[in-house]
Protein backbone atom coordinates (compact mmCIF):
# COMPACT_ATOMS: atom_id res chain seq x y z
CA UNK A 1 0.00 0.00 0.00
CA UNK A 2 2.86 2.39 0.72
CA UNK A 3 4.30 1.61 -2.71
CA UNK A 4 0.95 2.31 -4.41
CA UNK A 5 0.65 5.62 -2.53
CA UNK A 6 4.20 6.55 -3.54
CA UNK A 7 3.50 5.75 -7.20
CA UNK A 8 0.19 7.61 -7.08
CA UNK A 9 1.97 10.78 -5.93
CA UNK A 10 4.58 10.57 -8.66
CA UNK A 11 2.32 9.64 -11.55
CA UNK A 12 -0.53 11.84 -10.39
CA UNK A 13 1.69 14.92 -10.29
CA UNK A 14 3.19 14.19 -13.70
CA UNK A 15 -0.21 13.48 -15.23
CA UNK A 16 -1.61 16.73 -13.82
CA UNK A 17 0.95 18.56 -15.97
CA UNK A 18 0.03 16.84 -19.25
CA UNK A 19 -3.71 16.43 -18.65
CA UNK A 20 -6.34 14.20 -20.19
CA UNK A 21 -6.52 15.73 -23.64
CA UNK A 22 -4.07 16.32 -26.44
CA UNK A 23 -3.31 19.99 -26.83
CA UNK A 24 -2.65 21.77 -30.09
CA UNK A 25 1.09 21.93 -30.55
CA UNK A 26 1.84 18.82 -28.47
CA UNK A 27 4.90 17.06 -29.76
CA UNK A 28 4.86 13.33 -30.46
CA UNK A 29 6.80 12.87 -27.21
CA UNK A 30 4.17 14.76 -25.23
CA UNK A 31 1.40 12.66 -26.78
CA UNK A 32 3.26 9.47 -25.95
CA UNK A 33 3.96 10.70 -22.42
CA UNK A 34 0.24 11.38 -21.88
CA UNK A 35 -0.81 7.91 -23.02
CA UNK A 36 1.93 6.30 -20.92
CA UNK A 37 1.06 8.30 -17.82
CA UNK A 38 -2.67 7.61 -18.09
CA UNK A 39 -1.86 3.91 -17.99
CA UNK A 40 0.02 4.44 -14.73
CA UNK A 41 -2.75 6.67 -13.41
CA UNK A 42 -5.20 3.82 -14.09
CA UNK A 43 -3.00 1.48 -12.10
CA UNK A 44 -2.13 3.70 -9.14
CA UNK A 45 -4.53 6.68 -8.98
CA UNK A 46 -7.97 5.19 -9.60
CA UNK A 47 -8.93 5.85 -5.95
CA UNK A 48 -8.31 9.59 -6.36
CA UNK A 49 -11.74 11.25 -6.39
CA UNK A 50 -10.85 13.80 -9.09
CA UNK A 51 -9.34 11.15 -11.36
CA UNK A 52 -12.32 8.83 -10.88
CA UNK A 53 -14.82 11.64 -11.52
CA UNK A 54 -13.14 12.74 -14.75
CA UNK A 55 -12.81 9.14 -15.92
CA UNK A 56 -16.50 8.56 -15.10
CA UNK A 57 -17.51 11.58 -17.20
CA UNK A 58 -15.52 10.24 -20.15
CA UNK A 59 -16.77 6.70 -19.52
CA UNK A 60 -20.40 7.86 -19.70
CA UNK A 61 -19.73 9.64 -22.99
CA UNK A 62 -18.19 6.44 -24.35
CA UNK A 63 -21.10 4.30 -23.12
CA UNK A 64 -23.55 6.66 -24.85
CA UNK A 65 -21.75 6.26 -28.21
CA UNK A 66 -19.23 3.40 -28.12
CA UNK A 67 -18.79 3.34 -31.91
CA UNK A 68 -17.95 7.07 -32.08
CA UNK A 69 -14.16 7.28 -31.91
CA UNK A 70 -14.28 11.04 -31.37
CA UNK A 71 -16.00 10.63 -27.99
CA UNK A 72 -13.03 9.00 -26.24
CA UNK A 73 -9.54 9.11 -27.69
CA UNK A 74 -8.02 5.69 -28.38
CA UNK A 75 -4.83 6.57 -26.51
CA UNK A 76 -6.67 6.98 -23.20
CA UNK A 77 -9.74 4.77 -23.77
CA UNK A 78 -8.40 1.62 -22.11
CA UNK A 79 -7.23 3.53 -19.05
CA UNK A 80 -10.52 5.41 -18.68
CA UNK A 81 -12.55 2.20 -18.81
CA UNK A 82 -10.23 0.51 -16.32
CA UNK A 83 -10.27 3.45 -13.90
CA UNK A 84 -14.06 3.36 -13.74
CA UNK A 85 -14.17 -0.41 -13.29
CA UNK A 86 -11.57 -0.30 -10.52
CA UNK A 87 -13.01 2.78 -8.82
CA UNK A 88 -16.63 1.69 -8.84
CA UNK A 89 -16.47 -2.05 -9.34
CA UNK A 90 -20.23 -2.47 -9.64
CA UNK A 91 -22.53 -4.74 -11.58
CA UNK A 92 -23.84 -1.62 -13.32
CA UNK A 93 -20.40 -0.75 -14.73
CA UNK A 94 -19.91 -4.38 -15.77
CA UNK A 95 -23.30 -4.39 -17.52
CA UNK A 96 -22.55 -1.10 -19.30
CA UNK A 97 -19.26 -2.48 -20.60
CA UNK A 98 -20.94 -5.68 -21.81
CA UNK A 99 -23.67 -3.65 -23.54
CA UNK A 100 -21.03 -1.47 -25.23
CA UNK A 101 -19.14 -4.61 -26.26
CA UNK A 102 -22.25 -6.01 -27.89
CA UNK A 103 -22.65 -3.02 -30.22
CA UNK A 104 -19.02 -2.08 -30.86
CA UNK A 105 -17.65 -3.02 -34.26
CA UNK A 106 -13.97 -2.12 -33.72
CA UNK A 107 -11.85 -4.99 -32.40
CA UNK A 108 -9.44 -2.61 -30.64
CA UNK A 109 -12.31 -1.11 -28.65
CA UNK A 110 -13.46 -4.61 -27.67
CA UNK A 111 -9.94 -5.36 -26.39
CA UNK A 112 -10.09 -2.22 -24.22
CA UNK A 113 -13.43 -3.40 -22.87
CA UNK A 114 -12.03 -6.86 -22.11
CA UNK A 115 -9.10 -5.36 -20.22
CA UNK A 116 -11.43 -3.17 -18.15
CA UNK A 117 -13.70 -6.11 -17.36
CA UNK A 118 -10.60 -8.07 -16.36
CA UNK A 119 -9.82 -5.29 -13.88
CA UNK A 120 -12.99 -6.05 -11.91
CA UNK A 121 -12.07 -5.45 -8.26
CA UNK A 122 -14.27 -8.03 -6.53
CA UNK A 123 -14.12 -11.79 -6.65
CA UNK A 124 -17.80 -11.94 -7.57
CA UNK A 125 -17.25 -9.70 -10.61
CA UNK A 126 -14.12 -11.62 -11.56
CA UNK A 127 -16.11 -14.86 -11.59
CA UNK A 128 -18.89 -13.20 -13.55
CA UNK A 129 -16.31 -11.94 -16.06
CA UNK A 130 -14.82 -15.40 -16.49
CA UNK A 131 -18.28 -16.89 -17.02
CA UNK A 132 -19.07 -14.21 -19.60
CA UNK A 133 -15.75 -14.89 -21.34
CA UNK A 134 -16.89 -18.44 -22.04
CA UNK A 135 -20.26 -17.35 -23.44
CA UNK A 136 -21.07 -17.10 -27.12
CA UNK A 137 -20.79 -13.30 -26.80
CA UNK A 138 -16.99 -13.39 -26.74
CA UNK A 139 -15.29 -14.57 -29.92
CA UNK A 140 -12.94 -17.52 -29.50
CA UNK A 141 -9.92 -15.47 -30.62
CA UNK A 142 -10.69 -12.98 -27.81
CA UNK A 143 -10.93 -15.52 -24.97
CA UNK A 144 -7.45 -14.69 -23.67
CA UNK A 145 -7.92 -10.98 -22.96
CA UNK A 146 -10.06 -11.04 -19.81
CA UNK A 147 -8.15 -13.82 -18.01
CA UNK A 148 -4.83 -12.20 -18.97
CA UNK A 149 -5.93 -8.84 -17.59
CA UNK A 150 -7.21 -10.51 -14.45
CA UNK A 151 -4.08 -12.60 -13.90
CA UNK A 152 -1.70 -9.64 -14.02
CA UNK A 153 -3.96 -7.50 -11.85
CA UNK A 154 -3.05 -9.16 -8.58
CA UNK A 155 -3.08 -12.32 -6.56
CA UNK A 156 -6.85 -12.60 -6.28
CA UNK A 157 -7.21 -12.26 -10.05
CA UNK A 158 -4.51 -14.83 -10.74
CA UNK A 159 -6.14 -17.27 -8.33
CA UNK A 160 -9.53 -16.71 -9.94
CA UNK A 161 -8.10 -17.50 -13.36
CA UNK A 162 -6.02 -20.48 -12.34
mmCIF file with all atom_site columns, C-alpha atoms in Angstrom, residues 15-120:
data_model
loop_
_atom_site.group_PDB
_atom_site.id
_atom_site.type_symbol
_atom_site.label_atom_id
_atom_site.label_alt_id
_atom_site.label_comp_id
_atom_site.label_asym_id
_atom_site.label_entity_id
_atom_site.label_seq_id
_atom_site.pdbx_PDB_ins_code
_atom_site.Cartn_x
_atom_site.Cartn_y
_atom_site.Cartn_z
_atom_site.occupancy
_atom_site.B_iso_or_equiv
_atom_site.pdbx_formal_charge
_atom_site.auth_seq_id
_atom_site.auth_comp_id
_atom_site.auth_asym_id
_atom_site.auth_atom_id
_atom_site.pdbx_PDB_model_num
ATOM 1   C CA . UNK A 1 15  ? -0.209  13.485 -15.230 1.00 0.00 ? 15  UNK A CA 1
ATOM 2   C CA . UNK A 1 16  ? -1.613  16.730 -13.824 1.00 0.00 ? 16  UNK A CA 1
ATOM 3   C CA . UNK A 1 17  ? 0.945   18.559 -15.973 1.00 0.00 ? 17  UNK A CA 1
ATOM 4   C CA . UNK A 1 18  ? 0.032   16.835 -19.252 1.00 0.00 ? 18  UNK A CA 1
ATOM 5   C CA . UNK A 1 19  ? -3.713  16.431 -18.652 1.00 0.00 ? 19  UNK A CA 1
ATOM 6   C CA . UNK A 1 20  ? -6.344  14.198 -20.190 1.00 0.00 ? 20  UNK A CA 1
ATOM 7   C CA . UNK A 1 21  ? -6.522  15.735 -23.644 1.00 0.00 ? 21  UNK A CA 1
ATOM 8   C CA . UNK A 1 22  ? -4.072  16.322 -26.443 1.00 0.00 ? 22  UNK A CA 1
ATOM 9   C CA . UNK A 1 23  ? -3.310  19.995 -26.834 1.00 0.00 ? 23  UNK A CA 1
ATOM 10  C CA . UNK A 1 24  ? -2.650  21.768 -30.086 1.00 0.00 ? 24  UNK A CA 1
ATOM 11  C CA . UNK A 1 25  ? 1.087   21.926 -30.546 1.00 0.00 ? 25  UNK A CA 1
ATOM 12  C CA . UNK A 1 26  ? 1.842   18.823 -28.474 1.00 0.00 ? 26  UNK A CA 1
ATOM 13  C CA . UNK A 1 27  ? 4.901   17.059 -29.763 1.00 0.00 ? 27  UNK A CA 1
ATOM 14  C CA . UNK A 1 28  ? 4.863   13.334 -30.459 1.00 0.00 ? 28  UNK A CA 1
ATOM 15  C CA . UNK A 1 29  ? 6.799   12.865 -27.214 1.00 0.00 ? 29  UNK A CA 1
ATOM 16  C CA . UNK A 1 30  ? 4.169   14.760 -25.228 1.00 0.00 ? 30  UNK A CA 1
ATOM 17  C CA . UNK A 1 31  ? 1.400   12.665 -26.775 1.00 0.00 ? 31  UNK A CA 1
ATOM 18  C CA . UNK A 1 32  ? 3.261   9.469  -25.952 1.00 0.00 ? 32  UNK A CA 1
ATOM 19  C CA . UNK A 1 33  ? 3.960   10.705 -22.418 1.00 0.00 ? 33  UNK A CA 1
ATOM 20  C CA . UNK A 1 34  ? 0.238   11.381 -21.883 1.00 0.00 ? 34  UNK A CA 1
ATOM 21  C CA . UNK A 1 35  ? -0.812  7.909  -23.015 1.00 0.00 ? 35  UNK A CA 1
ATOM 22  C CA . UNK A 1 36  ? 1.928   6.299  -20.922 1.00 0.00 ? 36  UNK A CA 1
ATOM 23  C CA . UNK A 1 37  ? 1.062   8.305  -17.825 1.00 0.00 ? 37  UNK A CA 1
ATOM 24  C CA . UNK A 1 38  ? -2.667  7.612  -18.095 1.00 0.00 ? 38  UNK A CA 1
ATOM 25  C CA . UNK A 1 39  ? -1.863  3.906  -17.985 1.00 0.00 ? 39  UNK A CA 1
ATOM 26  C CA . UNK A 1 40  ? 0.020   4.443  -14.735 1.00 0.00 ? 40  UNK A CA 1
ATOM 27  C CA . UNK A 1 41  ? -2.750  6.666  -13.408 1.00 0.00 ? 41  UNK A CA 1
ATOM 28  C CA . UNK A 1 42  ? -5.201  3.820  -14.093 1.00 0.00 ? 42  UNK A CA 1
ATOM 29  C CA . UNK A 1 43  ? -2.997  1.480  -12.103 1.00 0.00 ? 43  UNK A CA 1
ATOM 30  C CA . UNK A 1 44  ? -2.131  3.703  -9.141  1.00 0.00 ? 44  UNK A CA 1
ATOM 31  C CA . UNK A 1 45  ? -4.530  6.679  -8.976  1.00 0.00 ? 45  UNK A CA 1
ATOM 32  C CA . UNK A 1 46  ? -7.973  5.187  -9.596  1.00 0.00 ? 46  UNK A CA 1
ATOM 33  C CA . UNK A 1 47  ? -8.935  5.851  -5.948  1.00 0.00 ? 47  UNK A CA 1
ATOM 34  C CA . UNK A 1 48  ? -8.307  9.586  -6.361  1.00 0.00 ? 48  UNK A CA 1
ATOM 35  C CA . UNK A 1 49  ? -11.740 11.252 -6.389  1.00 0.00 ? 49  UNK A CA 1
ATOM 36  C CA . UNK A 1 50  ? -10.853 13.800 -9.090  1.00 0.00 ? 50  UNK A CA 1
ATOM 37  C CA . UNK A 1 51  ? -9.337  11.149 -11.365 1.00 0.00 ? 51  UNK A CA 1
ATOM 38  C CA . UNK A 1 52  ? -12.317 8.828  -10.876 1.00 0.00 ? 52  UNK A CA 1
ATOM 39  C CA . UNK A 1 53  ? -14.819 11.642 -11.520 1.00 0.00 ? 53  UNK A CA 1
ATOM 40  C CA . UNK A 1 54  ? -13.140 12.744 -14.750 1.00 0.00 ? 54  UNK A CA 1
ATOM 41  C CA . UNK A 1 55  ? -12.814 9.143  -15.920 1.00 0.00 ? 55  UNK A CA 1
ATOM 42  C CA . UNK A 1 56  ? -16.496 8.562  -15.105 1.00 0.00 ? 56  UNK A CA 1
ATOM 43  C CA . UNK A 1 57  ? -17.512 11.575 -17.199 1.00 0.00 ? 57  UNK A CA 1
ATOM 44  C CA . UNK A 1 58  ? -15.518 10.243 -20.148 1.00 0.00 ? 58  UNK A CA 1
ATOM 45  C CA . UNK A 1 59  ? -16.770 6.704  -19.520 1.00 0.00 ? 59  UNK A CA 1
ATOM 46  C CA . UNK A 1 60  ? -20.402 7.861  -19.702 1.00 0.00 ? 60  UNK A CA 1
ATOM 47  C CA . UNK A 1 61  ? -19.733 9.641  -22.986 1.00 0.00 ? 61  UNK A CA 1
ATOM 48  C CA . UNK A 1 62  ? -18.195 6.436  -24.349 1.00 0.00 ? 62  UNK A CA 1
ATOM 49  C CA . UNK A 1 63  ? -21.105 4.298  -23.125 1.00 0.00 ? 63  UNK A CA 1
ATOM 50  C CA . UNK A 1 64  ? -23.550 6.661  -24.854 1.00 0.00 ? 64  UNK A CA 1
ATOM 51  C CA . UNK A 1 65  ? -21.748 6.261  -28.208 1.00 0.00 ? 65  UNK A CA 1
ATOM 52  C CA . UNK A 1 66  ? -19.228 3.398  -28.122 1.00 0.00 ? 66  UNK A CA 1
ATOM 53  C CA . UNK A 1 67  ? -18.787 3.338  -31.909 1.00 0.00 ? 67  UNK A CA 1
ATOM 54  C CA . UNK A 1 68  ? -17.954 7.068  -32.083 1.00 0.00 ? 68  UNK A CA 1
ATOM 55  C CA . UNK A 1 69  ? -14.164 7.276  -31.907 1.00 0.00 ? 69  UNK A CA 1
ATOM 56  C CA . UNK A 1 70  ? -14.282 11.040 -31.374 1.00 0.00 ? 70  UNK A CA 1
ATOM 57  C CA . UNK A 1 71  ? -15.997 10.630 -27.988 1.00 0.00 ? 71  UNK A CA 1
ATOM 58  C CA . UNK A 1 72  ? -13.027 8.997  -26.244 1.00 0.00 ? 72  UNK A CA 1
ATOM 59  C CA . UNK A 1 73  ? -9.537  9.109  -27.688 1.00 0.00 ? 73  UNK A CA 1
ATOM 60  C CA . UNK A 1 74  ? -8.023  5.695  -28.376 1.00 0.00 ? 74  UNK A CA 1
ATOM 61  C CA . UNK A 1 75  ? -4.825  6.571  -26.512 1.00 0.00 ? 75  UNK A CA 1
ATOM 62  C CA . UNK A 1 76  ? -6.670  6.976  -23.200 1.00 0.00 ? 76  UNK A CA 1
ATOM 63  C CA . UNK A 1 77  ? -9.738  4.768  -23.767 1.00 0.00 ? 77  UNK A CA 1
ATOM 64  C CA . UNK A 1 78  ? -8.397  1.622  -22.108 1.00 0.00 ? 78  UNK A CA 1
ATOM 65  C CA . UNK A 1 79  ? -7.226  3.525  -19.051 1.00 0.00 ? 79  UNK A CA 1
ATOM 66  C CA . UNK A 1 80  ? -10.521 5.409  -18.683 1.00 0.00 ? 80  UNK A CA 1
ATOM 67  C CA . UNK A 1 81  ? -12.549 2.202  -18.815 1.00 0.00 ? 81  UNK A CA 1
ATOM 68  C CA . UNK A 1 82  ? -10.228 0.510  -16.319 1.00 0.00 ? 82  UNK A CA 1
ATOM 69  C CA . UNK A 1 83  ? -10.269 3.452  -13.897 1.00 0.00 ? 83  UNK A CA 1
ATOM 70  C CA . UNK A 1 84  ? -14.063 3.358  -13.737 1.00 0.00 ? 84  UNK A CA 1
ATOM 71  C CA . UNK A 1 85  ? -14.169 -0.410 -13.292 1.00 0.00 ? 85  UNK A CA 1
ATOM 72  C CA . UNK A 1 86  ? -11.568 -0.297 -10.517 1.00 0.00 ? 86  UNK A CA 1
ATOM 73  C CA . UNK A 1 87  ? -13.008 2.784  -8.816  1.00 0.00 ? 87  UNK A CA 1
ATOM 74  C CA . UNK A 1 88  ? -16.635 1.693  -8.844  1.00 0.00 ? 88  UNK A CA 1
ATOM 75  C CA . UNK A 1 89  ? -16.475 -2.052 -9.343  1.00 0.00 ? 89  UNK A CA 1
ATOM 76  C CA . UNK A 1 90  ? -20.230 -2.467 -9.641  1.00 0.00 ? 90  UNK A CA 1
ATOM 77  C CA . UNK A 1 91  ? -22.533 -4.739 -11.584 1.00 0.00 ? 91  UNK A CA 1
ATOM 78  C CA . UNK A 1 92  ? -23.836 -1.619 -13.322 1.00 0.00 ? 92  UNK A CA 1
ATOM 79  C CA . UNK A 1 93  ? -20.404 -0.755 -14.732 1.00 0.00 ? 93  UNK A CA 1
ATOM 80  C CA . UNK A 1 94  ? -19.912 -4.379 -15.768 1.00 0.00 ? 94  UNK A CA 1
ATOM 81  C CA . UNK A 1 95  ? -23.297 -4.391 -17.522 1.00 0.00 ? 95  UNK A CA 1
ATOM 82  C CA . UNK A 1 96  ? -22.553 -1.103 -19.295 1.00 0.00 ? 96  UNK A CA 1
ATOM 83  C CA . UNK A 1 97  ? -19.263 -2.482 -20.605 1.00 0.00 ? 97  UNK A CA 1
ATOM 84  C CA . UNK A 1 98  ? -20.944 -5.678 -21.811 1.00 0.00 ? 98  UNK A CA 1
ATOM 85  C CA . UNK A 1 99  ? -23.667 -3.646 -23.537 1.00 0.00 ? 99  UNK A CA 1
ATOM 86  C CA . UNK A 1 100 ? -21.031 -1.472 -25.232 1.00 0.00 ? 100 UNK A CA 1
ATOM 87  C CA . UNK A 1 101 ? -19.136 -4.615 -26.258 1.00 0.00 ? 101 UNK A CA 1
ATOM 88  C CA . UNK A 1 102 ? -22.246 -6.010 -27.895 1.00 0.00 ? 102 UNK A CA 1
ATOM 89  C CA . UNK A 1 103 ? -22.645 -3.021 -30.216 1.00 0.00 ? 103 UNK A CA 1
ATOM 90  C CA . UNK A 1 104 ? -19.018 -2.076 -30.865 1.00 0.00 ? 104 UNK A CA 1
ATOM 91  C CA . UNK A 1 105 ? -17.652 -3.020 -34.262 1.00 0.00 ? 105 UNK A CA 1
ATOM 92  C CA . UNK A 1 106 ? -13.974 -2.119 -33.723 1.00 0.00 ? 106 UNK A CA 1
ATOM 93  C CA . UNK A 1 107 ? -11.851 -4.991 -32.404 1.00 0.00 ? 107 UNK A CA 1
ATOM 94  C CA . UNK A 1 108 ? -9.440  -2.610 -30.645 1.00 0.00 ? 108 UNK A CA 1
ATOM 95  C CA . UNK A 1 109 ? -12.307 -1.115 -28.649 1.00 0.00 ? 109 UNK A CA 1
ATOM 96  C CA . UNK A 1 110 ? -13.457 -4.607 -27.669 1.00 0.00 ? 110 UNK A CA 1
ATOM 97  C CA . UNK A 1 111 ? -9.941  -5.364 -26.391 1.00 0.00 ? 111 UNK A CA 1
ATOM 98  C CA . UNK A 1 112 ? -10.089 -2.217 -24.220 1.00 0.00 ? 112 UNK A CA 1
ATOM 99  C CA . UNK A 1 113 ? -13.432 -3.397 -22.867 1.00 0.00 ? 113 UNK A CA 1
ATOM 100 C CA . UNK A 1 114 ? -12.033 -6.865 -22.113 1.00 0.00 ? 114 UNK A CA 1
ATOM 101 C CA . UNK A 1 115 ? -9.104  -5.355 -20.221 1.00 0.00 ? 115 UNK A CA 1
ATOM 102 C CA . UNK A 1 116 ? -11.432 -3.172 -18.152 1.00 0.00 ? 116 UNK A CA 1
ATOM 103 C CA . UNK A 1 117 ? -13.696 -6.114 -17.357 1.00 0.00 ? 117 UNK A CA 1
ATOM 104 C CA . UNK A 1 118 ? -10.602 -8.070 -16.355 1.00 0.00 ? 118 UNK A CA 1
ATOM 105 C CA . UNK A 1 119 ? -9.820  -5.287 -13.879 1.00 0.00 ? 119 UNK A CA 1
ATOM 106 C CA . UNK A 1 120 ? -12.994 -6.046 -11.910 1.00 0.00 ? 120 UNK A CA 1
#
